[in-house]
CSV table of C-alpha atoms in Angstrom, one decimal:
chain,number,residue,atom,x,y,z
A,118,MET,CA,-7.1,37.7,-26.9
A,119,ARG,CA,-6.5,34.5,-29.0
A,120,HIS,CA,-2.9,35.6,-29.6
A,121,GLU,CA,-2.4,35.9,-25.9
A,122,PHE,CA,-3.7,32.4,-25.3
A,123,PHE,CA,-1.5,31.1,-28.1
A,124,ARG,CA,1.6,32.8,-26.6
A,125,ILE,CA,0.9,31.3,-23.1
A,126,PHE,CA,0.4,27.8,-24.7
A,127,LEU,CA,3.7,28.1,-26.6
A,128,VAL,CA,5.7,29.2,-23.5
A,129,CYS,CA,4.3,26.2,-21.5
A,130,ALA,CA,5.1,23.8,-24.3
A,131,LEU,CA,8.6,25.1,-24.7
A,132,GLY,CA,9.1,25.0,-20.9
A,133,THR,CA,8.0,21.3,-20.9
A,134,ALA,CA,10.4,20.5,-23.7
A,135,VAL,CA,13.3,22.2,-21.9
A,136,ALA,CA,12.4,20.4,-18.7
A,137,ALA,CA,12.6,17.0,-20.3
A,138,GLU,CA,16.1,15.8,-19.4
A,139,LYS,CA,17.8,13.1,-21.3
A,140,VAL,CA,18.2,9.6,-19.7
A,141,TYR,CA,20.3,7.0,-21.5
A,142,MET,CA,18.9,3.4,-21.1
A,143,PRO,CA,20.6,0.4,-22.6
A,144,PHE,CA,18.4,-2.6,-23.2
A,145,LEU,CA,17.2,-4.3,-20.1
A,146,GLU,CA,19.2,-7.4,-19.0
A,147,LEU,CA,17.1,-10.5,-19.6
A,148,ILE,CA,17.2,-13.4,-17.1
A,149,ASN,CA,15.2,-16.4,-18.1
A,150,VAL,CA,13.2,-14.2,-20.5
A,151,HIS,CA,12.9,-14.7,-24.3
A,152,PRO,CA,15.3,-12.3,-26.2
A,153,ASP,CA,12.4,-10.9,-28.3
A,154,TYR,CA,11.3,-9.0,-25.2
A,155,GLN,CA,14.5,-6.9,-25.1
A,156,TYR,CA,13.8,-4.4,-27.8
A,157,SER,CA,10.0,-4.4,-27.4
A,158,THR,CA,10.2,-3.6,-23.7
A,159,ALA,CA,12.7,-0.8,-24.3
A,160,ARG,CA,10.5,0.8,-26.9
A,161,LEU,CA,7.4,0.4,-24.7
A,162,PHE,CA,9.1,2.0,-21.6
A,163,LYS,CA,10.5,4.8,-23.8
A,164,SER,CA,7.0,5.7,-25.0
A,165,TYR,CA,5.6,5.9,-21.5
A,166,VAL,CA,8.5,7.9,-20.1
A,167,ASP,CA,8.5,10.4,-22.9
A,168,GLU,CA,4.7,10.7,-22.5
A,169,GLN,CA,5.2,11.9,-18.9
A,170,GLY,CA,7.4,14.8,-20.1
A,171,ARG,CA,9.9,14.8,-17.2
A,172,TYR,CA,12.5,12.8,-19.0
A,173,GLU,CA,13.4,11.8,-22.6
A,174,LEU,CA,14.6,8.2,-22.8
A,175,VAL,CA,17.4,7.6,-25.2
A,176,ILE,CA,17.9,3.9,-26.2
A,177,PRO,CA,20.4,2.1,-28.5
A,178,ALA,CA,19.6,1.1,-32.0
A,179,ARG,CA,17.8,-2.2,-32.5
A,180,ALA,CA,20.9,-3.8,-34.0
A,181,ASP,CA,22.5,-3.6,-30.5
A,182,THR,CA,20.1,-6.1,-28.9
A,183,GLY,CA,21.8,-9.0,-27.2
A,184,PHE,CA,24.8,-6.8,-26.4
A,185,GLN,CA,25.1,-6.3,-22.6
A,186,GLN,CA,27.2,-3.3,-21.4
A,187,THR,CA,28.9,-3.0,-18.1
A,188,PRO,CA,27.9,-0.2,-15.7
A,189,ALA,CA,31.1,1.7,-16.6
A,190,GLU,CA,30.4,1.4,-20.3
A,191,ILE,CA,26.8,2.5,-19.7
A,192,ARG,CA,28.0,5.6,-17.9
A,193,ALA,CA,30.6,6.4,-20.6
A,194,GLU,CA,27.9,6.1,-23.3
A,195,ALA,CA,25.6,8.5,-21.3
A,196,LEU,CA,28.4,11.0,-21.2
A,197,ARG,CA,29.0,10.6,-24.9
A,198,ARG,CA,25.3,11.2,-25.7
A,199,ASP,CA,25.3,14.2,-23.3
A,200,CYS,CA,22.7,12.6,-21.0
A,201,PRO,CA,22.7,13.8,-17.4
A,202,TYR,CA,21.3,10.5,-16.2
A,203,TYR,CA,21.3,6.8,-17.2
A,204,LEU,CA,19.0,3.9,-16.3
A,205,ILE,CA,20.0,0.3,-15.6
A,206,GLY,CA,17.4,-2.4,-15.3
A,207,ASP,CA,16.6,-6.1,-15.7
A,208,LEU,CA,13.7,-8.6,-16.2
A,209,ASN,CA,14.1,-11.6,-14.0
A,210,ARG,CA,11.7,-14.5,-14.6
A,211,ILE,CA,11.3,-16.9,-11.7
A,212,SER,CA,8.7,-19.7,-12.5
A,213,GLU,CA,5.7,-17.7,-13.9
A,214,SER,CA,6.5,-14.4,-12.2
A,215,VAL,CA,8.7,-11.7,-13.8
A,216,ILE,CA,10.4,-9.2,-11.5
A,217,VAL,CA,11.2,-5.8,-13.2
A,218,THR,CA,13.9,-3.7,-11.5
A,219,VAL,CA,15.1,-0.3,-12.7
A,220,SER,CA,17.5,2.2,-11.2
A,221,LEU,CA,18.3,5.8,-12.1
A,222,TYR,CA,21.9,7.1,-11.8
A,223,SER,CA,23.7,10.4,-12.1
A,224,THR,CA,26.1,10.5,-15.0
A,225,ALA,CA,28.3,13.1,-13.3
A,226,ASP,CA,29.3,10.9,-10.4
A,227,GLY,CA,27.6,7.5,-11.0
A,228,GLY,CA,25.5,7.8,-7.8
A,229,ARG,CA,22.2,6.0,-7.7
A,230,LEU,CA,19.3,8.5,-7.4
A,231,TRP,CA,16.3,6.3,-7.6
A,232,THR,CA,15.3,2.6,-7.8
A,233,ASP,CA,12.1,0.7,-8.0
A,234,LYS,CA,10.8,-2.7,-8.8
A,235,LEU,CA,7.5,-4.5,-9.5
A,236,LYS,CA,6.4,-8.1,-9.9
A,237,ALA,CA,4.4,-9.2,-12.9
A,238,ALA,CA,2.3,-12.4,-13.2
A,239,GLY,CA,4.1,-13.2,-16.5
A,240,PRO,CA,5.6,-11.5,-19.6
A,241,ASN,CA,2.1,-10.5,-20.8
A,242,ASP,CA,1.7,-8.5,-17.7
A,243,LEU,CA,4.6,-6.0,-18.5
A,244,ASP,CA,2.5,-3.2,-20.1
A,245,PRO,CA,0.9,-1.9,-16.9
A,246,ILE,CA,4.2,-2.5,-15.1
A,247,PHE,CA,6.1,-0.1,-17.4
A,248,GLN,CA,3.2,2.5,-17.2
A,249,LYS,CA,3.6,2.5,-13.4
A,250,LEU,CA,7.4,2.7,-13.5
A,251,ALA,CA,7.3,5.6,-16.0
A,252,ARG,CA,5.0,7.6,-13.7
A,253,SER,CA,7.2,7.0,-10.7
A,254,LEU,CA,10.6,7.5,-12.4
A,255,GLY,CA,12.6,10.0,-10.5
A,256,THR,CA,9.9,10.7,-7.9
A,257,PRO,CA,9.6,9.9,-4.2
A,258,ARG,CA,6.6,7.6,-4.7
A,259,ARG,CA,7.0,4.0,-5.5
A,260,ALA,CA,5.4,2.3,-8.5
A,261,ALA,CA,3.7,-0.2,-6.2
A,262,ASP,CA,1.7,2.6,-4.7
A,263,ASP,CA,0.4,3.9,-8.0
A,264,GLY,CA,-3.4,3.7,-7.8
A,265,ASP,CA,-4.3,4.2,-11.4
A,266,ILE,CA,-7.3,1.9,-12.1
A,267,TYR,CA,-6.4,1.5,-15.8
A,268,SER,CA,-2.9,0.0,-15.2
A,269,VAL,CA,-3.7,-2.8,-12.7
A,270,THR,CA,-1.5,-5.8,-13.2
A,271,SER,CA,-2.6,-9.4,-13.2
A,272,TYR,CA,-0.3,-9.9,-10.2
A,273,GLU,CA,-2.1,-7.2,-8.2
A,274,GLU,CA,-5.5,-8.9,-9.1
A,275,ARG,CA,-4.5,-12.1,-7.4
A,276,ASN,CA,-6.3,-12.9,-4.2
A,277,LEU,CA,-4.5,-12.3,-0.9
A,278,ARG,CA,-2.7,-15.4,0.3
A,279,GLN,CA,-3.7,-16.0,3.9
A,280,THR,CA,-2.3,-18.2,6.6
A,281,GLN,CA,-4.5,-21.2,7.3
A,282,VAL,CA,-6.2,-20.8,10.7
A,283,ARG,CA,-7.4,-23.8,12.8
A,284,ASN,CA,-10.8,-23.3,14.4
A,285,SER,CA,-12.6,-25.2,17.1
A,286,PHE,CA,-16.0,-25.1,18.7
A,287,GLY,CA,-16.8,-26.0,22.3
A,288,LEU,CA,-18.7,-25.9,25.6
A,289,GLY,CA,-17.6,-24.2,28.8
A,290,ILE,CA,-18.8,-24.7,32.4
A,291,GLY,CA,-17.7,-22.6,35.3
A,292,GLY,CA,-18.7,-19.9,37.7
A,293,ALA,CA,-18.6,-16.2,38.6
A,294,LEU,CA,-17.0,-15.0,41.8
A,295,PHE,CA,-18.4,-11.5,42.5
A,296,THR,CA,-16.4,-9.0,44.4
A,297,PRO,CA,-18.1,-8.6,47.8
A,298,GLY,CA,-19.5,-5.1,48.4
A,299,ILE,CA,-19.4,-4.2,44.7
A,300,LEU,CA,-22.0,-6.1,42.8
A,301,ALA,CA,-24.0,-6.7,46.0
A,302,GLY,CA,-23.9,-5.5,49.6
A,303,LYS,CA,-21.5,-6.7,52.3
A,304,ASP,CA,-24.2,-9.0,53.6
A,305,TRP,CA,-24.3,-10.9,50.3
A,306,ASN,CA,-24.0,-14.6,51.0
A,307,GLU,CA,-23.9,-15.9,47.4
A,308,PRO,CA,-20.3,-15.3,46.3
A,309,PHE,CA,-20.2,-18.0,43.6
A,310,VAL,CA,-22.8,-18.3,40.8
A,311,GLY,CA,-22.5,-21.2,38.3
A,312,GLY,CA,-23.0,-20.9,34.6
A,313,LEU,CA,-22.1,-22.2,31.1
A,314,GLY,CA,-21.2,-20.9,27.7
A,315,LEU,CA,-20.3,-21.6,24.1
A,316,VAL,CA,-16.9,-20.8,22.6
A,317,TRP,CA,-15.7,-20.5,19.1
A,318,ALA,CA,-11.8,-20.3,19.0
A,319,TYR,CA,-9.3,-19.7,16.2
A,320,ASP,CA,-5.7,-20.8,16.6
A,321,ALA,CA,-3.4,-18.7,14.3
A,322,ARG,CA,-0.2,-20.2,15.8
A,323,THR,CA,1.1,-17.0,17.4
A,324,VAL,CA,-2.2,-15.7,18.6
A,325,LEU,CA,-5.5,-17.2,19.7
A,326,PHE,CA,-8.8,-15.5,18.8
A,327,GLU,CA,-11.9,-16.3,20.7
A,328,VAL,CA,-15.6,-15.5,20.4
A,329,ASP,CA,-17.7,-16.7,23.3
A,330,ALA,CA,-21.2,-16.3,24.8
A,331,GLN,CA,-21.5,-17.1,28.5
A,332,THR,CA,-24.1,-16.7,31.2
A,333,TYR,CA,-23.7,-17.2,34.9
A,334,THR,CA,-27.3,-17.3,36.3
A,335,PHE,CA,-27.3,-20.5,38.3
A,336,GLY,CA,-27.7,-18.8,41.6
A,337,GLN,CA,-30.4,-17.4,44.0
A,338,ASN,CA,-30.5,-13.7,43.2
A,339,SER,CA,-27.4,-12.7,41.1
A,340,GLY,CA,-26.3,-13.2,37.5
A,341,LEU,CA,-23.8,-12.1,34.9
A,342,GLY,CA,-23.6,-12.7,31.1
A,343,ALA,CA,-21.6,-11.4,28.1
A,344,LEU,CA,-20.9,-11.9,24.4
A,345,SER,CA,-17.1,-11.3,24.0
A,346,ILE,CA,-14.3,-11.1,21.5
A,347,SER,CA,-10.8,-12.0,22.9
A,348,ALA,CA,-7.2,-12.3,21.8
A,349,PHE,CA,-4.7,-14.4,23.7
A,350,LYS,CA,-1.0,-15.0,23.3
A,351,PRO,CA,0.3,-18.6,23.8
A,352,VAL,CA,3.5,-18.7,25.7
A,353,TYR,CA,5.0,-21.9,24.1
A,354,ALA,CA,4.7,-23.6,20.8
A,355,ASP,CA,3.9,-26.9,22.5
A,356,LYS,CA,0.8,-29.0,22.8
A,357,VAL,CA,0.5,-27.8,26.4
A,358,THR,CA,1.0,-24.1,26.9
A,359,PRO,CA,-0.2,-21.2,29.1
A,360,PHE,CA,-1.8,-18.2,27.4
A,361,PHE,CA,-2.7,-14.7,28.4
A,362,GLY,CA,-4.6,-11.8,27.0
A,363,GLY,CA,-7.9,-10.0,27.1
A,364,GLY,CA,-10.9,-8.6,25.2
A,365,LEU,CA,-14.1,-6.7,25.1
A,366,GLY,CA,-17.8,-7.7,25.3
A,367,LEU,CA,-21.4,-6.7,25.7
A,368,GLY,CA,-22.9,-7.9,28.9
A,369,PHE,CA,-25.3,-7.5,31.8
A,370,ALA,CA,-25.2,-7.9,35.6
A,371,GLU,CA,-28.0,-8.3,38.1
A,372,THR,CA,-28.5,-8.8,41.8
A,373,GLU,CA,-30.7,-8.0,44.8
A,374,TYR,CA,-29.8,-5.3,47.4
A,375,LEU,CA,-31.9,-4.5,50.5
A,376,GLY,CA,-34.7,-6.5,49.0
A,377,ARG,CA,-34.7,-4.6,45.7
A,378,SER,CA,-33.6,-5.9,42.3
A,379,THR,CA,-30.8,-3.9,40.6
A,380,SER,CA,-29.2,-4.5,37.2
A,381,GLY,CA,-27.1,-2.9,34.5
A,382,LYS,CA,-25.8,-3.6,31.0
A,383,GLY,CA,-23.2,-2.3,28.6
A,384,LEU,CA,-19.6,-2.8,27.6
A,385,MET,CA,-17.4,-5.1,29.7
A,386,LEU,CA,-13.6,-5.3,29.7
A,387,HIS,CA,-11.8,-8.5,30.7
A,388,ALA,CA,-8.2,-9.7,31.1
A,389,GLY,CA,-6.8,-13.1,32.1
A,390,GLY,CA,-5.3,-16.3,30.9
A,391,GLY,CA,-5.1,-20.0,31.4
A,392,VAL,CA,-3.7,-23.2,30.0
A,393,ILE,CA,-4.4,-25.3,26.9
A,394,LEU,CA,-4.1,-29.1,27.1
A,395,ASN,CA,-3.7,-31.1,24.0
A,396,ARG,CA,-3.4,-28.1,21.7
A,397,THR,CA,-2.3,-30.2,18.6
A,398,SER,CA,-5.3,-32.5,18.9
A,399,THR,CA,-8.8,-32.2,17.4
A,400,VAL,CA,-10.1,-32.3,21.0
A,401,GLN,CA,-8.7,-29.7,23.5
A,402,LEU,CA,-9.3,-28.9,27.1
A,403,ARG,CA,-8.8,-25.4,28.3
A,404,LEU,CA,-8.7,-24.0,31.9
A,405,GLN,CA,-9.3,-20.3,31.9
A,406,GLY,CA,-9.7,-17.4,34.4
A,407,ARG,CA,-10.8,-13.8,33.7
A,408,TYR,CA,-11.3,-10.7,35.7
A,409,VAL,CA,-14.2,-8.7,34.3
A,410,VAL,CA,-15.0,-5.0,34.9
A,411,GLY,CA,-18.1,-3.4,33.6
A,412,LEU,CA,-17.9,0.0,31.9
A,413,PHE,CA,-21.3,0.9,33.3
A,414,ARG,CA,-23.0,1.4,36.7
A,415,MET,CA,-25.7,-0.7,38.3
A,416,GLU,CA,-29.1,0.9,38.8
A,417,GLU,CA,-29.9,2.6,42.2
A,418,PRO,CA,-29.8,2.1,45.1
A,419,ARG,CA,-26.2,0.9,44.7
A,420,GLY,CA,-24.9,2.5,41.5
A,421,ASP,CA,-21.7,0.6,41.7
A,422,ILE,CA,-19.5,-0.7,38.8
A,423,PRO,CA,-19.9,-4.5,38.5
A,424,ARG,CA,-16.7,-6.5,38.9
A,425,ALA,CA,-16.2,-10.3,39.0
A,426,PHE,CA,-13.7,-13.1,38.6
A,427,LEU,CA,-14.7,-15.8,36.2
A,428,VAL,CA,-13.3,-19.4,36.1
A,429,ARG,CA,-14.3,-22.1,33.6
A,430,MET,CA,-13.3,-25.3,31.9
A,431,GLU,CA,-13.8,-25.6,28.2
A,432,LEU,CA,-13.9,-28.7,26.0
A,433,ALA,CA,-13.3,-27.7,22.3
A,434,PHE,CA,-13.6,-29.8,19.2
A,435,GLY,CA,-11.4,-28.6,16.3
A,436,ARG,CA,-10.8,-29.3,12.6
């Protein structure tokens, strides 16, 4: 039995050795990088590529460092060394970042078969870069998608750089115009209910985000309220601009019908728009209208879906 296992292991080992095709790689071209990195990076990359077992990387002798071959000369050298593929790459340092680019070519026709690149936070960050490139060499996946937790680069550890968003906080006053016959009966004589709310707005230049809490209960027997999240699109990049959009909220509606109180609560959709005055200032005035539809039904005896049109004026103070 032990002999059988040994034979299987030997066949697998020989198969792996045969499958490792030769790839000729001259020293990487250095752009704004110290010459000492040329030989060390080639040896480092060779060790990681050979470790993967798919390819055997063939590099020049150390005495050839500093000598840069043309693509035609590289292909000719790959032919001379009987390598079916050759690899061309460079290290390009811009400020503190180093961009590593490598491309795999077919020696037979010079066609490019594969290319990839990664960005390092500096020369000291190259070790995990070459590990990732060696694993992705000649495969459909990109080195940037390599999720190995032991080869994370310092560049990947950097915090996500985000666009600065301007925020403002304000007060809104307005009213709710209920659709006759929907929230209340046809005899309803209270079509407009006043109310107020608080708004927290975020201006991200191309989109406006808004979180608001509003209640319209300044009436005789009807009311509406909601906590909503909205997204609006400004039409112009000016200090005075219309905007439009919509959002979703959690809310309630209540009224009286035939002498009985009826109410409901749940999700509420809204869509609408308005205009912003003095958008570039720390003090803004907004005029806004929304059409609100509840995703729930009122309690009996009506059982209708509440719908209303909201209008309000907001004064917001930004920073």
